[in-house]
CSV table of C-alpha atoms in Angstrom, one decimal:
chain,number,residue,atom,x,y,z
A,1,UNK,CA,73.7,30.8,39.0
A,2,UNK,CA,74.1,27.0,39.3
A,3,UNK,CA,70.3,26.6,39.3
A,4,UNK,CA,70.0,28.8,36.2
A,5,UNK,CA,72.6,26.6,34.3
A,6,UNK,CA,70.8,23.5,35.4
A,7,UNK,CA,67.4,24.8,34.3
A,8,UNK,CA,68.8,25.9,30.9
A,9,UNK,CA,70.5,22.5,30.4
A,10,UNK,CA,67.1,20.7,31.0
A,11,UNK,CA,65.4,23.1,28.6
A,12,UNK,CA,68.1,22.4,25.9
A,13,UNK,CA,67.6,18.6,26.4
A,14,UNK,CA,63.8,19.0,26.0
A,15,UNK,CA,64.2,21.1,22.9
A,16,UNK,CA,66.7,18.8,21.3
A,17,UNK,CA,64.1,15.9,21.3
A,18,UNK,CA,62.8,17.3,18.0
A,19,UNK,CA,66.1,16.2,16.5
A,20,UNK,CA,65.6,12.8,18.1
A,21,UNK,CA,62.2,12.5,16.4
A,22,UNK,CA,63.6,13.4,13.1
A,23,UNK,CA,66.4,10.8,13.5
A,24,UNK,CA,64.0,8.1,14.5
A,25,UNK,CA,61.7,8.5,11.5
A,26,UNK,CA,64.6,8.9,9.0
A,27,UNK,CA,66.7,6.0,10.1
A,28,UNK,CA,64.0,3.6,11.4
A,29,UNK,CA,61.7,4.5,8.6
A,30,UNK,CA,58.6,3.4,10.5
A,31,UNK,CA,57.5,3.9,14.1
A,32,UNK,CA,54.7,2.0,15.8
A,33,UNK,CA,51.6,4.2,15.9
A,34,UNK,CA,50.8,2.7,19.3
A,35,UNK,CA,54.2,3.7,20.5
A,36,UNK,CA,53.6,7.3,19.5
A,37,UNK,CA,50.1,7.3,21.0
A,38,UNK,CA,51.4,5.9,24.3
A,39,UNK,CA,54.3,8.4,24.4
A,40,UNK,CA,52.0,11.4,23.8
A,41,UNK,CA,49.5,10.1,26.4
A,42,UNK,CA,52.3,9.7,28.9
A,43,UNK,CA,53.5,13.2,28.2
A,44,UNK,CA,50.0,14.6,28.7
A,45,UNK,CA,49.6,12.6,31.9
A,46,UNK,CA,52.8,14.0,33.3
A,47,UNK,CA,51.9,17.6,32.3
A,48,UNK,CA,48.4,17.5,33.7
A,49,UNK,CA,49.4,15.9,37.0
A,50,UNK,CA,52.3,18.4,37.5
A,51,UNK,CA,50.1,21.3,36.7
A,52,UNK,CA,47.1,20.4,38.9
A,53,UNK,CA,48.9,18.6,41.8
A,54,UNK,CA,52.1,20.6,42.0
A,55,UNK,CA,52.2,24.0,40.2
A,56,UNK,CA,48.8,25.4,40.7
A,57,UNK,CA,48.6,24.6,44.5
A,58,UNK,CA,52.1,25.9,44.9
A,59,UNK,CA,51.1,29.1,43.1
A,60,UNK,CA,48.2,29.6,45.5
A,61,UNK,CA,50.4,29.0,48.5
A,62,UNK,CA,53.1,31.3,47.3
A,63,UNK,CA,50.6,34.1,46.4
A,64,UNK,CA,49.3,33.9,50.0
A,65,UNK,CA,52.8,34.0,51.5
A,66,UNK,CA,53.8,36.9,49.3
A,67,UNK,CA,50.8,39.0,50.7
A,68,UNK,CA,49.2,39.4,47.3
A,69,UNK,CA,45.7,40.9,47.6
A,70,UNK,CA,42.9,38.6,46.3
A,71,UNK,CA,45.6,36.0,45.8
A,72,UNK,CA,43.4,33.2,44.6
A,73,UNK,CA,41.7,35.5,42.0
A,74,UNK,CA,45.0,36.6,40.5
A,75,UNK,CA,46.4,33.0,40.4
A,76,UNK,CA,43.2,31.9,38.6
A,77,UNK,CA,43.5,34.7,36.1
A,78,UNK,CA,47.2,33.9,35.5
A,79,UNK,CA,46.3,30.3,34.9
A,80,UNK,CA,43.8,31.1,32.2
A,81,UNK,CA,46.2,33.8,30.9
A,82,UNK,CA,48.7,31.1,30.2
A,83,UNK,CA,46.0,29.2,28.2
A,84,UNK,CA,45.2,32.5,26.4
A,85,UNK,CA,48.8,32.9,25.3
A,86,UNK,CA,48.9,29.5,23.7
A,87,UNK,CA,45.5,30.0,22.1
A,88,UNK,CA,46.7,33.2,20.6
A,89,UNK,CA,49.7,31.4,19.1
A,90,UNK,CA,47.4,28.8,17.6
A,91,UNK,CA,45.2,31.5,16.2
A,92,UNK,CA,48.1,33.2,14.4
A,93,UNK,CA,49.5,30.0,12.9
A,94,UNK,CA,47.7,28.7,9.7
A,95,UNK,CA,45.9,25.5,10.4
A,96,UNK,CA,47.6,23.2,7.8
A,97,UNK,CA,51.0,24.4,9.0
A,98,UNK,CA,50.1,24.1,12.6
A,99,UNK,CA,52.2,21.5,14.5
A,100,UNK,CA,48.9,20.2,16.0
A,101,UNK,CA,48.0,19.0,12.5
A,102,UNK,CA,51.5,18.3,11.3
A,103,UNK,CA,52.2,15.9,14.1
A,104,UNK,CA,50.0,13.5,12.2
A,105,UNK,CA,52.9,12.9,9.8
A,106,UNK,CA,54.3,9.4,9.8
A,107,UNK,CA,55.2,7.3,6.8
A,108,UNK,CA,51.9,5.4,7.1
A,109,UNK,CA,49.6,8.2,8.2
A,110,UNK,CA,46.9,9.8,6.0
A,111,UNK,CA,46.3,13.4,7.1
A,112,UNK,CA,45.8,16.7,5.3
A,113,UNK,CA,49.6,17.2,5.5
A,114,UNK,CA,50.5,13.8,4.2
A,115,UNK,CA,48.0,14.2,1.3
A,116,UNK,CA,49.9,17.3,0.4
A,117,UNK,CA,53.2,15.4,0.4
A,118,UNK,CA,51.6,12.6,-1.7
A,119,UNK,CA,50.3,15.2,-4.3
A,120,UNK,CA,53.5,17.1,-4.4
A,121,UNK,CA,55.5,13.9,-5.0
A,122,UNK,CA,53.2,12.8,-7.8
A,123,UNK,CA,53.6,16.2,-9.5
A,124,UNK,CA,57.3,16.4,-8.7
A,125,UNK,CA,56.7,19.7,-6.8
A,126,UNK,CA,59.7,19.6,-4.4
A,127,UNK,CA,59.3,23.4,-3.7
A,128,UNK,CA,55.8,22.8,-2.1
A,129,UNK,CA,57.2,19.9,0.0
A,130,UNK,CA,60.1,22.0,1.2
A,131,UNK,CA,57.7,24.9,2.0
A,132,UNK,CA,55.6,22.5,4.1
A,133,UNK,CA,58.6,21.4,6.0
A,134,UNK,CA,60.0,24.9,6.6
A,135,UNK,CA,56.6,26.3,7.7
A,136,UNK,CA,56.1,23.3,10.0
A,137,UNK,CA,59.5,24.0,11.5
A,138,UNK,CA,58.6,27.6,11.9
A,139,UNK,CA,55.2,26.9,13.5
A,140,UNK,CA,56.7,24.3,15.9
A,141,UNK,CA,59.5,26.8,16.8
A,142,UNK,CA,56.9,29.4,17.7
A,143,UNK,CA,55.1,26.9,19.9
A,144,UNK,CA,58.3,25.8,21.6
A,145,UNK,CA,59.0,29.3,22.8
A,146,UNK,CA,56.5,29.3,25.7
A,147,UNK,CA,57.2,25.6,26.3
A,148,UNK,CA,60.9,26.5,26.9
A,149,UNK,CA,59.9,29.2,29.4
A,150,UNK,CA,57.6,26.7,31.2
A,151,UNK,CA,60.4,24.1,31.4
A,152,UNK,CA,63.0,26.7,32.6
A,153,UNK,CA,60.8,28.2,35.3
A,154,UNK,CA,59.7,24.7,36.5
A,155,UNK,CA,63.3,23.5,36.6
A,156,UNK,CA,64.6,26.7,38.2
A,157,UNK,CA,62.2,26.4,41.2
A,158,UNK,CA,62.1,22.7,41.8
A,159,UNK,CA,64.5,20.1,40.4
A,160,UNK,CA,62.0,17.2,40.6
A,161,UNK,CA,59.2,19.2,38.9
A,162,UNK,CA,61.7,20.5,36.3
A,163,UNK,CA,62.8,17.0,35.5
A,164,UNK,CA,59.2,15.9,35.0
A,165,UNK,CA,58.3,18.8,32.8
A,166,UNK,CA,61.5,18.1,30.7
A,167,UNK,CA,60.5,14.5,30.3
A,168,UNK,CA,57.0,15.4,29.2
A,169,UNK,CA,58.1,18.1,26.8
A,170,UNK,CA,60.8,15.9,25.3
A,171,UNK,CA,58.3,13.1,24.6
A,172,UNK,CA,55.9,15.3,22.8
A,173,UNK,CA,58.7,17.0,20.8
A,174,UNK,CA,59.5,13.6,19.2
A,175,UNK,CA,56.5,13.6,16.8
A,176,UNK,CA,57.1,17.3,16.2
A,177,UNK,CA,60.5,16.5,14.9
A,178,UNK,CA,58.9,13.8,12.6
A,179,UNK,CA,56.5,16.5,11.3
A,180,UNK,CA,59.4,18.6,10.1
A,181,UNK,CA,61.8,15.9,8.9
A,182,UNK,CA,59.5,14.0,6.5
A,183,UNK,CA,58.6,16.8,4.1
A,184,UNK,CA,62.1,18.2,4.1
A,185,UNK,CA,63.5,14.7,3.4
A,186,UNK,CA,61.1,14.1,0.5
A,187,UNK,CA,61.8,17.6,-0.9
A,188,UNK,CA,65.6,17.4,-0.8
A,189,UNK,CA,66.3,13.6,-0.4
A,190,UNK,CA,68.9,14.6,2.2
A,191,UNK,CA,68.7,13.1,5.6
A,192,UNK,CA,71.2,15.6,6.9
A,193,UNK,CA,69.1,18.6,5.9
A,194,UNK,CA,65.9,16.9,7.3
A,195,UNK,CA,67.7,16.3,10.6
A,196,UNK,CA,69.1,19.8,10.8
A,197,UNK,CA,65.7,21.4,10.3
A,198,UNK,CA,64.0,19.1,12.8
A,199,UNK,CA,66.7,19.9,15.4
A,200,UNK,CA,66.6,23.6,14.8
A,201,UNK,CA,62.8,23.8,15.3
A,202,UNK,CA,63.3,22.6,18.9
A,203,UNK,CA,66.1,25.0,19.8
A,204,UNK,CA,63.7,27.9,20.3
A,205,UNK,CA,62.9,26.2,23.7
A,206,UNK,CA,66.3,27.0,25.2
A,207,UNK,CA,66.2,30.4,23.4
A,208,UNK,CA,62.8,31.1,25.0
A,209,UNK,CA,64.3,30.1,28.4
A,210,UNK,CA,67.3,32.4,27.9
A,211,UNK,CA,65.1,35.3,26.9
A,212,UNK,CA,62.8,34.7,29.9
A,213,UNK,CA,65.8,34.8,32.2
A,214,UNK,CA,67.4,37.8,30.6
A,215,UNK,CA,64.2,39.9,30.6
A,216,UNK,CA,63.3,39.1,34.2
A,217,UNK,CA,66.9,39.7,35.4
A,218,UNK,CA,67.1,43.1,33.7
A,219,UNK,CA,63.7,44.2,34.9
A,220,UNK,CA,64.2,42.9,38.4
A,221,UNK,CA,61.2,40.6,38.3
A,222,UNK,CA,61.8,37.6,40.6
A,223,UNK,CA,60.9,34.3,38.9
A,224,UNK,CA,62.0,32.3,42.0
A,225,UNK,CA,60.2,31.7,45.2
A,226,UNK,CA,59.6,34.9,47.2
A,227,UNK,CA,58.7,37.4,44.5
A,228,UNK,CA,55.2,38.7,43.8
A,229,UNK,CA,55.5,37.6,40.2
A,230,UNK,CA,56.5,34.1,41.2
A,231,UNK,CA,53.0,32.6,41.9
A,232,UNK,CA,51.5,34.3,38.8
A,233,UNK,CA,54.2,32.8,36.6
A,234,UNK,CA,53.7,29.3,38.1
A,235,UNK,CA,50.0,29.5,37.5
A,236,UNK,CA,50.5,30.7,33.9
A,237,UNK,CA,52.9,27.8,33.3
A,238,UNK,CA,50.3,25.4,34.6
A,239,UNK,CA,47.7,26.8,32.2
A,240,UNK,CA,50.1,26.5,29.3
A,241,UNK,CA,50.8,22.8,30.0
A,242,UNK,CA,47.1,22.0,30.5
A,243,UNK,CA,46.2,23.6,27.2
A,244,UNK,CA,49.0,21.8,25.4
A,245,UNK,CA,47.8,18.5,26.8
A,246,UNK,CA,44.2,18.9,26.0
A,247,UNK,CA,44.5,20.7,22.6
A,248,UNK,CA,47.6,19.0,21.2
A,249,UNK,CA,48.8,15.8,22.9
A,250,UNK,CA,45.5,13.9,23.6
A,251,UNK,CA,43.9,14.5,20.2
A,252,UNK,CA,47.1,13.6,18.4
A,253,UNK,CA,47.5,10.5,20.6
A,254,UNK,CA,44.0,9.4,19.6
A,255,UNK,CA,44.9,9.8,15.9
A,256,UNK,CA,48.0,7.7,16.2
A,257,UNK,CA,46.7,4.7,18.1
A,258,UNK,CA,43.8,3.1,19.9
A,259,UNK,CA,41.8,5.0,22.4
A,260,UNK,CA,42.8,2.7,25.3
A,261,UNK,CA,46.5,3.0,24.4
A,262,UNK,CA,46.4,6.8,24.7
A,263,UNK,CA,44.5,6.7,28.0
A,264,UNK,CA,46.9,4.0,29.4
A,265,UNK,CA,49.7,6.4,28.6
A,266,UNK,CA,47.9,9.3,30.4
A,267,UNK,CA,47.4,7.1,33.5
A,268,UNK,CA,50.9,5.9,33.4
A,269,UNK,CA,52.3,9.4,33.1
A,270,UNK,CA,50.3,10.5,36.1
A,271,UNK,CA,51.4,7.5,38.2
A,272,UNK,CA,55.1,8.0,37.3
A,273,UNK,CA,54.9,11.7,38.2
A,274,UNK,CA,53.0,11.0,41.4
A,275,UNK,CA,55.5,8.4,42.6
A,276,UNK,CA,58.4,10.6,41.7
A,277,UNK,CA,57.0,13.5,43.7
A,278,UNK,CA,56.7,11.2,46.7
A,279,UNK,CA,60.3,10.0,46.4
A,280,UNK,CA,62.1,13.2,45.4
């Protein structure tokens, strides 16, 4: 039970970073685009390294130990199944309300979302601005659900891996909080409301973790080492994080800053995670 509480706490910390992003943009007014590019690149580097160097090999090993027939095939299918889940979520969320697009929101960015803010401000249409903020919060909340499950499962089975995933998810949640806070602030002129919406959008991560734990506990599925489902879940988590890195983090990092800043962040994230796995 202690491990479960620890994993839920890490998931809560990762999810609450959306509130941090909202606070940063509201009270600092302007963030360096290179800072955001480096942070997103760092997050992607951590996720990619953990997925390919830790989670996927561990899933293959665990599948063999559990006596799963055609273990490597099932692990591979589970890996792409995780990617398929995130792809489905992307498909169901309208493009302009998708957090992959909305994370381009900063006070000095010019994206489809910020053009909508500019046009709404000029016409005095606060309702359109508020709708953009609310729908961005909703879209981000939907995306954060499987991320919460990934963080929880990673933390439940290995403290070092869980800490790395938490760090990566928290970093990439910062610009998502910005995406929610800016339109809500311009619509209501209330920093408190903007911060509340930004924070709430990230709380689906611990909610997703809690539901994951509840469903598996009630059904008797083991999400810790030893169960047949364990290697498949690990592989799916690896697939989810690789997809997030390639589809969301790296393209958004490229939009924010220079190409080499984003890549330096990726390499730095891999190096930090590689060293931490050696030490822990």
